[in-house]
Every structure is written in structure tokens, then in C-alpha cells.
Tab-separated table of C-alpha atoms in Angstrom:
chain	number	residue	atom	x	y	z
A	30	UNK	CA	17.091	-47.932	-11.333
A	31	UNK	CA	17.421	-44.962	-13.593
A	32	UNK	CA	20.401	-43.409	-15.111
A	33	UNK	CA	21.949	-40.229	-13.961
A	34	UNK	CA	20.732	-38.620	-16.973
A	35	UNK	CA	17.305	-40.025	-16.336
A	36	UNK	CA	16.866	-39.426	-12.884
A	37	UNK	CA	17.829	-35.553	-13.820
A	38	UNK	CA	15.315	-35.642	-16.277
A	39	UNK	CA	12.572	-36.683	-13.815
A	40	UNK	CA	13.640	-34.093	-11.564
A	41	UNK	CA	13.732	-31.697	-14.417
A	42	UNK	CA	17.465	-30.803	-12.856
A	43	UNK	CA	20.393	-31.132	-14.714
A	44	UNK	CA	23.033	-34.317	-14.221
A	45	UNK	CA	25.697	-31.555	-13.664
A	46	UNK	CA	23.710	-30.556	-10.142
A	47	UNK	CA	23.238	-34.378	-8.994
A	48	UNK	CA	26.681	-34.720	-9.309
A	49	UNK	CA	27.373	-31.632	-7.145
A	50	UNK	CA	25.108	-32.701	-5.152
A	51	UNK	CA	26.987	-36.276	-4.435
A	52	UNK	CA	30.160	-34.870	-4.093
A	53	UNK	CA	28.889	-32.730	-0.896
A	54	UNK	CA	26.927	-35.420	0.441
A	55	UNK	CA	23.315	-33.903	0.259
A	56	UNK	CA	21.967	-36.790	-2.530
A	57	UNK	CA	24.300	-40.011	-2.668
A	58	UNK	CA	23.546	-42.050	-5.564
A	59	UNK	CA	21.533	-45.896	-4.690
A	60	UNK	CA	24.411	-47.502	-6.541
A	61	UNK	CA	27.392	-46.286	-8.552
A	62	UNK	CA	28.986	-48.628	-10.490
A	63	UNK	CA	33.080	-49.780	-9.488
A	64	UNK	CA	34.420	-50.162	-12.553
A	65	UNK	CA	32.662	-46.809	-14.939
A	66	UNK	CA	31.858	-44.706	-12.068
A	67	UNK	CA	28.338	-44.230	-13.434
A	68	UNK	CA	25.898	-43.321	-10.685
A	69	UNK	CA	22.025	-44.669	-10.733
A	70	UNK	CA	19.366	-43.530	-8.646
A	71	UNK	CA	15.747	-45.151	-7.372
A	72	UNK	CA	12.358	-43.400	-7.717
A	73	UNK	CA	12.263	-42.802	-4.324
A	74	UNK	CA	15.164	-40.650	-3.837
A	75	UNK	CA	12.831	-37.782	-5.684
A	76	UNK	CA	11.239	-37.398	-2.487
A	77	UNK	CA	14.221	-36.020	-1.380
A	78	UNK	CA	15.523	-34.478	-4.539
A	79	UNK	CA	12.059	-32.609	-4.230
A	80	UNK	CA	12.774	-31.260	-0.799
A	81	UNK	CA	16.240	-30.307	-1.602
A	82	UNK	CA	15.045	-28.107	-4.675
A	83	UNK	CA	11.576	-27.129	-2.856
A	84	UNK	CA	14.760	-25.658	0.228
A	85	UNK	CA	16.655	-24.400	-1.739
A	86	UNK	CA	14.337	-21.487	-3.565
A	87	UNK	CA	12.999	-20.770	0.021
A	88	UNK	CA	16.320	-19.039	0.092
A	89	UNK	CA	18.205	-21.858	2.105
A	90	UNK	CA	21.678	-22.843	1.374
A	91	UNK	CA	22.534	-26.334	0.235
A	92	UNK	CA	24.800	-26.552	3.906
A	93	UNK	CA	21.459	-25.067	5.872
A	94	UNK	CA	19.359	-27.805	3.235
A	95	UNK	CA	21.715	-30.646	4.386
A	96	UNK	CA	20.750	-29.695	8.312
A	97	UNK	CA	17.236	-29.196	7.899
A	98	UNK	CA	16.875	-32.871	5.588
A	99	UNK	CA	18.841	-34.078	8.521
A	100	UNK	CA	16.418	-33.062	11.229
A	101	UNK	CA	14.092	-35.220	8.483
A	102	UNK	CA	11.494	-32.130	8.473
A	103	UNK	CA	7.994	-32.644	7.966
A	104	UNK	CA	5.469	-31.978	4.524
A	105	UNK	CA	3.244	-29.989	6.754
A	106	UNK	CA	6.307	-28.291	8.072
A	107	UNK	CA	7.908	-27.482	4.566
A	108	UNK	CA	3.969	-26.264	3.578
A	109	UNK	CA	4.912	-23.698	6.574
A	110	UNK	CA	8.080	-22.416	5.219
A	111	UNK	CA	6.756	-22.047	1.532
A	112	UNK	CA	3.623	-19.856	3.091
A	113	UNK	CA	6.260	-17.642	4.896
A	114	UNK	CA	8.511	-17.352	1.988
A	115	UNK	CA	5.430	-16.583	-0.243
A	116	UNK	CA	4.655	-13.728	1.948
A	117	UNK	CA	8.124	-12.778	1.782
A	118	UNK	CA	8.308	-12.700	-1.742
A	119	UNK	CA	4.904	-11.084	-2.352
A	120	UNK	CA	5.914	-8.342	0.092
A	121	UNK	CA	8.771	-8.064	-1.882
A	122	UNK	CA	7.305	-7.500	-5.401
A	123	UNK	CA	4.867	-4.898	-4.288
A	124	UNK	CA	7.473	-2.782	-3.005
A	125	UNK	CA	9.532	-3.540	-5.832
A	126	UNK	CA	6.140	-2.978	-8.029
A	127	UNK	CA	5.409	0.407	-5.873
A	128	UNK	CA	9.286	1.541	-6.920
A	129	UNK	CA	8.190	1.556	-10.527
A	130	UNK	CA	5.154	3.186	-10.336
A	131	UNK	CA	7.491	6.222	-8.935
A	132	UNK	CA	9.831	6.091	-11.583
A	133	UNK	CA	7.376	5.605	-14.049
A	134	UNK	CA	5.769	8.940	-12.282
A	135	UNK	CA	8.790	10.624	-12.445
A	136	UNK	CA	9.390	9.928	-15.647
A	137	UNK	CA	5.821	11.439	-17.102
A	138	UNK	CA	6.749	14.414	-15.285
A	139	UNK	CA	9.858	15.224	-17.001
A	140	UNK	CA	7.499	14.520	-20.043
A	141	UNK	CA	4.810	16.216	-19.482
A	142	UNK	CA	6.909	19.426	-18.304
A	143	UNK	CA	5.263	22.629	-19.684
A	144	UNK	CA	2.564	20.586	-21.466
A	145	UNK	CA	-0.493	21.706	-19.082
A	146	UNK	CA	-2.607	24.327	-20.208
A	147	UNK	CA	-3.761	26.804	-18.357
A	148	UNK	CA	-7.817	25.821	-19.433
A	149	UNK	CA	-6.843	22.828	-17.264
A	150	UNK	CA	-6.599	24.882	-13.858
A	151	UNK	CA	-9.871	25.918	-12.430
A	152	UNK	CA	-9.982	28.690	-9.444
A	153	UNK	CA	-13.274	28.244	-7.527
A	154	UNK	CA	-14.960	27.839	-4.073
A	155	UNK	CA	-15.855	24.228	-2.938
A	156	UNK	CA	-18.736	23.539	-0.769
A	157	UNK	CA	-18.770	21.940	2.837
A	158	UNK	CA	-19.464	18.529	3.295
A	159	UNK	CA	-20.672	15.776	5.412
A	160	UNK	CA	-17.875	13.071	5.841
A	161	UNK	CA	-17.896	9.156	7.532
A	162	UNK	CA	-14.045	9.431	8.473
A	163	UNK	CA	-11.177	7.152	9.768
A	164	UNK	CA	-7.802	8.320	9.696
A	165	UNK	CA	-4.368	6.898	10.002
A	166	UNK	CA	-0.810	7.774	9.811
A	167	UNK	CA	1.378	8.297	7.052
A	168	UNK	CA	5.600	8.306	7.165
A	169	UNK	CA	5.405	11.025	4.551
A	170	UNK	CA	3.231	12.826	1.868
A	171	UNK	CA	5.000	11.316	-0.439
A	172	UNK	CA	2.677	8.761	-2.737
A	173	UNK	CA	4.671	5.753	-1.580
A	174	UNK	CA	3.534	6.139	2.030
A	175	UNK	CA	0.417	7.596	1.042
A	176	UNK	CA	-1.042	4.493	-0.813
A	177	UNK	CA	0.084	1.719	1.576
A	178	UNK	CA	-2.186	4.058	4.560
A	179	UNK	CA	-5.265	5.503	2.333
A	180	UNK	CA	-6.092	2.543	0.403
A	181	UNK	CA	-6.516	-0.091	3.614
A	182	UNK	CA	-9.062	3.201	5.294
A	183	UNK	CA	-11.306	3.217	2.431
A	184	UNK	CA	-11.438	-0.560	2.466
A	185	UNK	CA	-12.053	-0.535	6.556
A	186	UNK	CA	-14.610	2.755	5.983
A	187	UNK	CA	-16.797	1.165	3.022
A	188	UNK	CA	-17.174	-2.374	5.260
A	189	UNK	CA	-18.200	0.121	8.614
A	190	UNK	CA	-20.251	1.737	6.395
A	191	UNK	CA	-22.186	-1.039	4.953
A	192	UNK	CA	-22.130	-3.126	8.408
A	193	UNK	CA	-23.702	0.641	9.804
A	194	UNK	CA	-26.297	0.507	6.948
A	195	UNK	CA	-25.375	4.135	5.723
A	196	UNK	CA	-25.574	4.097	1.995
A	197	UNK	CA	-23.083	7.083	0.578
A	198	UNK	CA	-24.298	9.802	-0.596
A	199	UNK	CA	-21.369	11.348	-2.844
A	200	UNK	CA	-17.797	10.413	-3.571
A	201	UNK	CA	-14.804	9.412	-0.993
A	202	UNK	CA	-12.641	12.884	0.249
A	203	UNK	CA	-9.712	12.733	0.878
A	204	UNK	CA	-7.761	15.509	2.728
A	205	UNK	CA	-4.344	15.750	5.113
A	206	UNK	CA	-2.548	17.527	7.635
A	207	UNK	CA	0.581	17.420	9.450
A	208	UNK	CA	0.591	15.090	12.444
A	209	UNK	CA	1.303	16.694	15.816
A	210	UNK	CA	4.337	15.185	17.921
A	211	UNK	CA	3.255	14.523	21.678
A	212	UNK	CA	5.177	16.114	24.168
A	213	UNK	CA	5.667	12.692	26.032
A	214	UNK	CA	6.741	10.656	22.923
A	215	UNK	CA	7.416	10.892	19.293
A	216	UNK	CA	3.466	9.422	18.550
A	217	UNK	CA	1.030	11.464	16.542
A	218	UNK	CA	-1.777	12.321	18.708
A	219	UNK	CA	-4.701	11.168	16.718
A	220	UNK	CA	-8.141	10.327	17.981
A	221	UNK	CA	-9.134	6.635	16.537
A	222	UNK	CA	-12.289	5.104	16.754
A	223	UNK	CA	-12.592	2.627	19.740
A	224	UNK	CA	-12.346	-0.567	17.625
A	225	UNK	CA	-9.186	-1.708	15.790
A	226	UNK	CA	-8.387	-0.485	12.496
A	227	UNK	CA	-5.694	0.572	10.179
A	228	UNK	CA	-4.927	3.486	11.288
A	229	UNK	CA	-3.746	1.722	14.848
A	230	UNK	CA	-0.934	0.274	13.093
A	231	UNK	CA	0.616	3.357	11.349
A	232	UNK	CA	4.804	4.141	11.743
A	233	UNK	CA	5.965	6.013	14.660
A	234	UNK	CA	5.710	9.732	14.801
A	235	UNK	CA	8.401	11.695	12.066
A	236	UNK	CA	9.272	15.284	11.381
A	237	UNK	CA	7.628	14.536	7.860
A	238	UNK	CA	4.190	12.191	9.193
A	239	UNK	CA	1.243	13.429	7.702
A	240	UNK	CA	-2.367	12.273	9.209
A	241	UNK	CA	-4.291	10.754	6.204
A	242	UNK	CA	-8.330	11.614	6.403
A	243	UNK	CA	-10.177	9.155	4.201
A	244	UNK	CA	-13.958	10.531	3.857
A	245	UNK	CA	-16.903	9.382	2.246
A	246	UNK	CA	-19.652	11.859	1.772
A	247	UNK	CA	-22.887	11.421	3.496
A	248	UNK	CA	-26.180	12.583	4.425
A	249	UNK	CA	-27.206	13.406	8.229
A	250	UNK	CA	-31.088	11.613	7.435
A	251	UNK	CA	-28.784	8.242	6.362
A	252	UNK	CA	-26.806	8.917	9.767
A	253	UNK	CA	-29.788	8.982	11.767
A	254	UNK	CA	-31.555	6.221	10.121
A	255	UNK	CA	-28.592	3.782	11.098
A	256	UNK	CA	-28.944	4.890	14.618
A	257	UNK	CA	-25.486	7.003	14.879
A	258	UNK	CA	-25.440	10.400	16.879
A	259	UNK	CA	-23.395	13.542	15.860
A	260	UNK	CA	-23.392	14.498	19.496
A	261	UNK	CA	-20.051	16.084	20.443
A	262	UNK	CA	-18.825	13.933	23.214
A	263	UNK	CA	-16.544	17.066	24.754
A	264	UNK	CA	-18.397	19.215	27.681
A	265	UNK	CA	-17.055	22.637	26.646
A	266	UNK	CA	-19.169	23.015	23.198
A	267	UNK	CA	-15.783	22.657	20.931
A	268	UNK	CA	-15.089	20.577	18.403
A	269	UNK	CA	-12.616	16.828	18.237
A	270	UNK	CA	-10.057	17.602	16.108
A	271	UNK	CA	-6.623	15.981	16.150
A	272	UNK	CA	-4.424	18.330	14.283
A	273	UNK	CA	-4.078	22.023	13.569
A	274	UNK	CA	-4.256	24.424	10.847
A	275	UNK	CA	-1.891	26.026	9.445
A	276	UNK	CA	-3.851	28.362	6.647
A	277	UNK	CA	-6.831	30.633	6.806
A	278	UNK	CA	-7.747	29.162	3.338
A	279	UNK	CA	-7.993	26.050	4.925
A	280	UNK	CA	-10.613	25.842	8.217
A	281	UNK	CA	-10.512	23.514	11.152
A	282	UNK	CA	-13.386	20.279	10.343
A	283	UNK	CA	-15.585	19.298	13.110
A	284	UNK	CA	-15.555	16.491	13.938
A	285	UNK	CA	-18.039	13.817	15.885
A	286	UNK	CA	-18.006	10.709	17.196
A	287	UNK	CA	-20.654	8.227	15.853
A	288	UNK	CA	-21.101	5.081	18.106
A	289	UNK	CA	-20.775	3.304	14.687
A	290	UNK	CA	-16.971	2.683	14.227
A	291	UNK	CA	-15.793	6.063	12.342
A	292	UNK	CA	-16.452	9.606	12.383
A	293	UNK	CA	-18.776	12.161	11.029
A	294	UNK	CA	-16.953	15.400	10.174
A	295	UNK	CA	-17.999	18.161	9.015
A	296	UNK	CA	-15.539	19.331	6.167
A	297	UNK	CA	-16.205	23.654	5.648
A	298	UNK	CA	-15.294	24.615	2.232
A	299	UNK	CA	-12.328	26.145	0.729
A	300	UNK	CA	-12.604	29.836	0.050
A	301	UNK	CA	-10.319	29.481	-3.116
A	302	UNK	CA	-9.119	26.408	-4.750
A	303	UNK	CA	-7.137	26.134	-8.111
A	304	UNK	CA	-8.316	22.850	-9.028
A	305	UNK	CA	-7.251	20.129	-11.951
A	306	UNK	CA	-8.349	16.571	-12.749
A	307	UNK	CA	-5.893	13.664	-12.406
A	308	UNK	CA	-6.901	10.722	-14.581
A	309	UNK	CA	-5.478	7.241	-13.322
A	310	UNK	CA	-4.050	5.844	-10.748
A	311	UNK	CA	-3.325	8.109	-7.778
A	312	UNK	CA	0.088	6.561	-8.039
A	313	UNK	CA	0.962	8.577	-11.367
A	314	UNK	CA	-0.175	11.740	-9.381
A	315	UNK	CA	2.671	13.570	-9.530
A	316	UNK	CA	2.749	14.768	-13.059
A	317	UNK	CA	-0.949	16.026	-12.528
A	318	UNK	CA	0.390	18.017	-9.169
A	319	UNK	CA	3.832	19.054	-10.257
A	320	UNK	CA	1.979	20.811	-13.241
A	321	UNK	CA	-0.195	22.414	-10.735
A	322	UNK	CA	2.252	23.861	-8.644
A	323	UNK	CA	3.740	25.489	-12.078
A	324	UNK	CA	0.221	27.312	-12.793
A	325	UNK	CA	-0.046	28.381	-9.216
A	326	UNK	CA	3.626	29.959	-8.869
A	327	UNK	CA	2.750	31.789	-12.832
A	328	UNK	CA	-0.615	33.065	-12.441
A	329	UNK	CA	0.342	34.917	-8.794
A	330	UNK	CA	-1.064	32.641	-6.191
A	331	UNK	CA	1.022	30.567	-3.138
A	332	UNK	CA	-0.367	27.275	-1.874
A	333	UNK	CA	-2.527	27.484	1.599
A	334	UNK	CA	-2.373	23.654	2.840
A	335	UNK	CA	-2.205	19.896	1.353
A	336	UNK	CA	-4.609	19.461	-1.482
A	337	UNK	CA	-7.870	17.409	-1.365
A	338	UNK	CA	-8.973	14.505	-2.877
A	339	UNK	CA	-12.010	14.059	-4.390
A	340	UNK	CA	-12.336	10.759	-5.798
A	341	UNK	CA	-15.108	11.491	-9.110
A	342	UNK	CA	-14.754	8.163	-10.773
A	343	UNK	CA	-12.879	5.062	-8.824
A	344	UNK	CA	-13.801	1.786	-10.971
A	345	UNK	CA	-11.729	-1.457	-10.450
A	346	UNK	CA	-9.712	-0.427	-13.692
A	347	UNK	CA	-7.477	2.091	-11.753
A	348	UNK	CA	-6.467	3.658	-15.622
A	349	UNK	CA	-10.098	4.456	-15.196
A	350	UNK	CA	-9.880	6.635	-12.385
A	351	UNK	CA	-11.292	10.392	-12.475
A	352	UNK	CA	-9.954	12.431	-9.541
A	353	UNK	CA	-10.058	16.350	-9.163
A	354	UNK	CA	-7.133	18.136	-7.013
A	355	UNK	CA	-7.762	20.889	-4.789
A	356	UNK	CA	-5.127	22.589	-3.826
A	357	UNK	CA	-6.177	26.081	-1.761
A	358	UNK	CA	-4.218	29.040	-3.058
A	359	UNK	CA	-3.991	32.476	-1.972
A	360	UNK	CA	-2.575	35.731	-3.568
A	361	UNK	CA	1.259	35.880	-3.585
């Protein structure tokens, strides 16, 4: 038999929680002595010391531990509780993680007020581009919705891509535009491709939902070479296209199904972008954007639409990430 002060020490709890622990009635002492009231335990009782602990920071408390010990659940059956607690807590840190990363944002934009210069800003033309597509839904434009939605596409788009055999041909695109409410229900009306992704999971239809377009460039010879068609499948000539536009300085894509698992869409140019590079993580964007919108408002333009993405430089080292903002503009 071991000591109260031993057995704690095995259990690596303190003597002051066994105690508590007796006097409820959730881990009696094998023997406590009549005449000092000292209390002494057996190995075995750290089997259920073990469980009580393991319960308890799965979030039980000790009167839900003392029903569940009762019930004498099973290892395999604890091993289940732990996974979905995991999960729980995982979930948990990410969004607290996510939280950060949007303070932290805020809190280089506040520094970084005023500190662009204008040599930063470039007004041009882009060019139009071939795109393998899938798009989902997004609660808002706001990077915290953003990420969760964009980030799984890509990952779904690059595996289509390679399954396909359609090697890229530039860097991923990334563009947006509000999403439509239905007049039967509250449900963007997007077209998905016909096997499950993503996108298929998105939130419910909002006054602020945004349909997230996650493109990789291209080439029409790699298209054809996996087999995929750019065949419209509508009979009247037009073009699929789930949303509208809202700008001139931003034109309607077309797009096409494949028979591969995403879309082909053809992305026209922008007639006038003011244009910056964001370096990191797209999740410290708003700095980079916020200064953007300054130069636009001084140098006599008005924004036309949501800005593109174009992803130059995405290594595994997000820090590392080169990313130029297009934002089409038009004369105040």
C-alpha cells in the first residue's frame, strides 16, 4: 500500500485533490487507518485515478465523472471521447488562432497608416486568362470567412487537376462576386461541379455572402490533352455564369463545363487596375488593401468591383508569400 502522499505522487496529483476526492465519494481510499485517520491506497486504484483525471479535462464534471465511472465505461470508449474532445479543442484554437491573425492585421494597419508610397500602386491593363475553377460560398468578404472557403478549393482544384492530368500553366486567380439570393430560398444560386466538393458545404445565403472563384491558370492544348471539352453545355450560344456584374471595368467570365470535376473559365481582362503586392500571408491582407483604398480615393479614381488575386509566389512558408492585388478603378 502506498501513502497518500505517495499515491499522489504516482498520479502526479496533489494529496489535497485525493482527499477531495474521498470526501465526495469518487476515489475511497483501500484502507484508512482508525486511530490517525491516514488514508493508503493500492496500485490498482490508478486505473481509476487515471480515468477520473483523463474525464475530467474532457470537460466533465467530477458529479458527471462519478456517473460515467459508474456505468464502468470502456478504454475504447474513453479513446472515443478524447478523439471528440480533440476535435473540439483543435476547432477551438484555430478560431481562436484565426482571431489573432485579425488583430494582429488590424494592428499593422493602424501602423502602417500613411506609410505606402505612391511607387507602390501600379495602374495598368491585365490580360485575359484561361482558368480550371471551383467555387464556393463565403459568409462575408471579410478574411475570416474568406480563408476557411478559398484555402479547402485550391486544395480540392490542385488534386482534380492532377487526377485530370492538366499540369498548370501559370499561377492560382483568385476573384469574387456577390452571391445572388434565389427567389425560392435564401441559397446562393451557384453552379457546382457534379461531384462533391467544398463549395457544397458553404453557409446559407446572407445579405453580405460573397461567391469565392479559386482559378488556376491553364492552357487549352493541356485541356485537350486530358480529354476535357470547353463545349458550352447551354443551347442558346450564352455563357454559364452564376452571378452578375456590377461594373463595366469588370466583364462577365465565361464559363464551361469540363467533364473533369471543375470548370474552365475564361477570365477577360480588366481595362484598368491600380495594382500593389501583398507579401505574406493573405491573412495580414488588410494593411496591403486598406493602403490601397487610400491611393485610389487621393489620386481621383473609385473602385469598380472586388479585387483579384493573383497568387505570384505561394511556398509552404506563408511569410513567403508574393501576391499582387487588383483592384479595378475608374475615374471619380
Amino acid at each position: 500500500m502506498f501513502s497518500i502522499g505517495d499515491f499522489a505522487q504516482y498520479g502526479r496529483v496533489s494529496a489535497r485533490m485525493l482527499r477531495h476526492y474521498d470526501a465526495i465519494g469518487l476515489l475511497r481510499p483501500a484502507r484508512t487507518d482508525p486511530a490517525s485517520g491516514y488514508r493508503y491506497y493500492e496500485a490498482a486504484q490508478l486505473a481509476r485515478l487515471n480515468r477520473i483525471i483523463a474525464l475530467k479535462d474532457l470537460g466533465f464534471s467530477l458529479q458527471q465523472v462519478g456517473a460515467i465511472l459508474a456505468e464502468e465505461v470502456s478504454v475504447p470508449e474513453l479513446r472515443g471521447m478524447l478523439r471528440l474532445r480533440r476535435a473540439e479543442l483543435e476547432a477551438s484554437l484555430a478560431a481562436a488562432g484565426a482571431r489573432l491573425a485579425q488583430v494582429e492585421a488590424r494592428l499593422r494597419t493602424i501602423e502602417s497608416e500613411g506609410r505606402m508610397s505612391a511607387d507602390d500602386v501600379v495602374v495598368k491593363r491585365t490580360g485575359a486568362v484561361l482558368l480550371a475553377e471551383l467555387s464556393g460560398i463565403a459568409a462575408s468578404y471579410g478574411p475570416e470567412d474568406i480563408g476557411p472557403v478559398i484555402q479547402p478549393l485550391y486544395g480540392e482544384l490542385c488534386r482534380r487537376l492532377e487526377t485530370a492530368g492538366v499540369t498548370p500553366a501559370g499561377p492560382g486567380l483568385a476573384y469574387y462576386e456577390d452571391a445572388p439570393e434565389t427567389p425560392e430560398a435564401k441559397t446562393p444560386a451557384v453552379k457546382t461541379p457534379a461531384a462533391k466538393t467544398p463549395e457544397e458545404h458553404g453557409p446559407t445565403w446572407t445579405p453580405e455572402a460573397i461567391i469565392v472563384h479559386a482559378g488556376i491558370v491553364i492552357t487549352e492544348e493541356a485541356l485537350a490533352q486530358a480529354g476535357g471539352t470547353t463545349t458550352d453545355s447551354t443551347t442558346d450560344g450564352t455563357s454559364i455564369h452564376p452571378g452578375t456584374t456590377s461594373a463595366s471595368a469588370t466583364p462577365t467570365p465565361t464559363r464551361t463545363p469540363t467533364g473533369l470535376g471543375f470548370d474552365v473559365v475564361t477570365l477577360p481582362g480588366l481595362d484598368c487596375a491600380a495594382t500593389v503586392v501583398h507579401r505574406g500571408p493573405m491573412s495580414r491582407i488588410l494593411p496591403t488593401v486598406q493602403n490601397l483604398a487610400h491611393w485610389i480615393d487621393t489620386n481621383g479614381y473609385r473602385s469598380a468591383g472586388y479585387a483579384r488575386e493573383l497568387y505570384l509566389e505561394c511556398p509552404p512558408d506563408q511569410e513567403k508569400w508574393v501576391t499582387e492585388i487588383q483592384e479595378p478603378v475608374v475615374r471619380a
